[in-house]
mmCIF file of C-alpha atoms in Angstrom:
data_model
loop_
_atom_site.group_PDB
_atom_site.id
_atom_site.type_symbol
_atom_site.label_atom_id
_atom_site.label_comp_id
_atom_site.label_asym_id
_atom_site.label_seq_id
_atom_site.Cartn_x
_atom_site.Cartn_y
_atom_site.Cartn_z
ATOM 1 C CA UNK I 162 7.475 46.141 55.474
ATOM 2 C CA UNK I 163 9.405 43.678 57.669
ATOM 3 C CA UNK I 164 8.468 43.400 61.331
ATOM 4 C CA UNK I 165 11.007 44.477 63.914
ATOM 5 C CA UNK I 166 12.444 41.689 66.063
ATOM 6 C CA UNK I 167 10.963 41.768 69.572
ATOM 7 C CA UNK I 168 13.139 41.813 72.672
ATOM 8 C CA UNK I 169 11.980 41.244 76.239
ATOM 9 C CA UNK I 170 14.249 42.909 78.803
ATOM 10 C CA UNK I 171 13.966 41.549 82.343
ATOM 11 C CA UNK I 172 15.658 43.406 85.187
ATOM 12 C CA UNK I 173 14.492 44.593 88.595
ATOM 13 C CA UNK I 174 16.535 47.802 88.296
ATOM 14 C CA UNK I 175 14.433 50.406 86.432
ATOM 15 C CA UNK I 176 17.494 52.336 85.255
ATOM 16 C CA UNK I 177 19.089 49.238 83.720
ATOM 17 C CA UNK I 178 15.810 48.225 82.031
ATOM 18 C CA UNK I 179 15.427 51.722 80.599
ATOM 19 C CA UNK I 180 19.053 51.908 79.424
ATOM 20 C CA UNK I 181 18.863 48.596 77.561
ATOM 21 C CA UNK I 182 15.376 49.392 76.223
ATOM 22 C CA UNK I 183 16.524 52.749 74.848
ATOM 23 C CA UNK I 184 19.621 51.231 73.274
ATOM 24 C CA UNK I 185 17.697 48.450 71.535
ATOM 25 C CA UNK I 186 14.814 50.709 70.492
ATOM 26 C CA UNK I 187 17.278 53.082 68.819
ATOM 27 C CA UNK I 188 18.643 50.073 66.936
ATOM 28 C CA UNK I 189 15.196 49.225 65.566
ATOM 29 C CA UNK I 190 14.025 46.496 67.935
ATOM 30 C CA UNK I 191 10.497 46.307 69.365
ATOM 31 C CA UNK I 192 11.113 46.295 73.115
ATOM 32 C CA UNK I 193 9.016 45.217 76.075
ATOM 33 C CA UNK I 194 10.172 45.030 79.685
ATOM 34 C CA UNK I 195 9.450 43.181 82.918
ATOM 35 C CA UNK I 196 10.661 43.903 86.448
ATOM 36 C CA UNK I 197 11.070 40.265 87.479
ATOM 37 C CA UNK I 198 11.020 36.724 86.169
ATOM 38 C CA UNK I 199 7.449 36.069 87.220
ATOM 39 C CA UNK I 200 6.108 39.011 85.214
ATOM 40 C CA UNK I 201 8.384 38.095 82.309
ATOM 41 C CA UNK I 202 7.117 34.527 82.139
ATOM 42 C CA UNK I 203 3.501 35.719 82.150
ATOM 43 C CA UNK I 204 4.281 38.135 79.294
ATOM 44 C CA UNK I 205 6.087 35.452 77.325
ATOM 45 C CA UNK I 206 3.148 33.066 77.594
ATOM 46 C CA UNK I 207 0.898 35.796 76.138
ATOM 47 C CA UNK I 208 3.257 36.796 73.311
ATOM 48 C CA UNK I 209 6.635 35.131 72.859
ATOM 49 C CA UNK I 210 9.479 37.553 72.088
ATOM 50 C CA UNK I 211 12.165 36.861 69.505
ATOM 51 C CA UNK I 212 14.824 37.079 72.240
ATOM 52 C CA UNK I 213 15.100 37.602 76.012
ATOM 53 C CA UNK I 214 17.750 39.646 77.811
ATOM 54 C CA UNK I 215 17.525 38.902 81.540
ATOM 55 C CA UNK I 216 19.381 39.860 84.663
ATOM 56 C CA UNK I 217 20.267 36.997 86.993
ATOM 57 C CA UNK I 218 19.471 38.574 90.366
ATOM 58 C CA UNK I 219 15.789 39.447 90.683
ATOM 59 C CA UNK I 220 12.958 38.883 93.159
ATOM 60 C CA UNK I 221 10.271 36.172 92.852
ATOM 61 C CA UNK I 222 11.786 34.231 89.910
ATOM 62 C CA UNK I 223 15.455 34.973 89.262
ATOM 63 C CA UNK I 224 17.123 34.823 85.857
ATOM 64 C CA UNK I 225 18.271 31.218 86.251
ATOM 65 C CA UNK I 226 14.783 30.085 87.233
ATOM 66 C CA UNK I 227 13.227 32.064 84.389
ATOM 67 C CA UNK I 228 15.605 30.492 81.891
ATOM 68 C CA UNK I 229 14.823 27.010 83.208
ATOM 69 C CA UNK I 230 11.075 27.701 82.954
ATOM 70 C CA UNK I 231 11.494 28.963 79.385
ATOM 71 C CA UNK I 232 13.461 25.886 78.350
ATOM 72 C CA UNK I 233 10.798 23.647 79.955
ATOM 73 C CA UNK I 234 7.916 25.340 78.096
ATOM 74 C CA UNK I 235 7.507 23.817 74.615
ATOM 75 C CA UNK I 236 6.225 27.026 72.977
ATOM 76 C CA UNK I 237 9.165 29.040 74.374
ATOM 77 C CA UNK I 238 11.933 26.439 74.406
ATOM 78 C CA UNK I 239 13.806 27.755 71.358
ATOM 79 C CA UNK I 240 13.654 31.447 72.340
ATOM 80 C CA UNK I 241 17.210 32.841 72.404
ATOM 81 C CA UNK I 242 18.116 33.857 75.956
ATOM 82 C CA UNK I 243 20.906 36.153 77.160
ATOM 83 C CA UNK I 244 21.768 36.213 80.858
ATOM 84 C CA UNK I 245 23.314 39.337 82.392
ATOM 85 C CA UNK I 246 25.388 38.363 85.411
ATOM 86 C CA UNK I 247 27.790 39.923 87.859
ATOM 87 C CA UNK I 248 30.723 37.845 88.999
ATOM 88 C CA UNK I 249 29.115 37.757 92.452
ATOM 89 C CA UNK I 250 25.949 36.106 91.096
ATOM 90 C CA UNK I 251 27.273 32.544 91.177
ATOM 91 C CA UNK I 252 25.341 29.909 93.102
ATOM 92 C CA UNK I 253 24.595 26.186 93.035
ATOM 93 C CA UNK I 254 22.169 26.378 90.118
ATOM 94 C CA UNK I 255 24.295 28.704 88.048
ATOM 95 C CA UNK I 256 26.320 26.159 86.087
ATOM 96 C CA UNK I 257 23.352 24.173 84.850
ATOM 97 C CA UNK I 258 21.397 27.341 83.989
ATOM 98 C CA UNK I 259 24.361 28.866 82.178
ATOM 99 C CA UNK I 260 24.522 25.760 80.027
ATOM 100 C CA UNK I 261 20.916 26.466 78.957
ATOM 101 C CA UNK I 262 21.619 30.105 78.034
ATOM 102 C CA UNK I 263 22.515 31.107 74.483
ATOM 103 C CA UNK I 264 24.874 33.746 75.854
ATOM 104 C CA UNK I 265 25.965 35.167 79.194
ATOM 105 C CA UNK I 266 27.272 38.717 79.422
ATOM 106 C CA UNK I 267 29.171 39.943 82.451
ATOM 107 C CA UNK I 268 28.132 43.221 84.005
ATOM 108 C CA UNK I 269 29.195 45.792 83.160
ATOM 109 C CA UNK I 270 28.924 45.071 79.440
ATOM 110 C CA UNK I 271 29.499 47.404 76.522
ATOM 111 C CA UNK I 272 26.877 48.635 74.088
ATOM 112 C CA UNK I 273 28.624 46.899 71.186
ATOM 113 C CA UNK I 274 28.873 43.551 72.963
ATOM 114 C CA UNK I 275 25.162 43.612 73.804
ATOM 115 C CA UNK I 276 24.089 44.676 70.309
ATOM 116 C CA UNK I 277 26.343 42.176 68.568
ATOM 117 C CA UNK I 278 25.119 39.347 70.807
ATOM 118 C CA UNK I 279 21.439 40.202 70.264
ATOM 119 C CA UNK I 280 21.922 40.493 66.486
ATOM 120 C CA UNK I 281 23.868 37.227 66.293
ATOM 121 C CA UNK I 282 21.252 35.275 68.229
ATOM 122 C CA UNK I 283 18.319 36.665 66.241
ATOM 123 C CA UNK I 284 19.965 36.069 62.846
#
């Protein structure tokens, strides 16, 4: 029996985390969640997911900083990474971090866009 691809969802908004987790679980993914980039990085160092879906704006370590840390960690470097960003999330570090991301989805995003992006990056 094949193992289900694992997805780590990182967002400080519980309702958004739960919405994405439910959507991906219903599609057959093994889902774990973290409320911020610091918790996410600790989880990833314990057990690397097959893909990360992360909000940009979060406390402690934001999505850009998390992505940079992932790309600078040899065991995590090749983990596909999707950033979820609002148009108002731009800042000085955004352009360089966006270049490191495998995909960036603008909020609000549709169910199909999220699912298709996750599937494409895991394939």
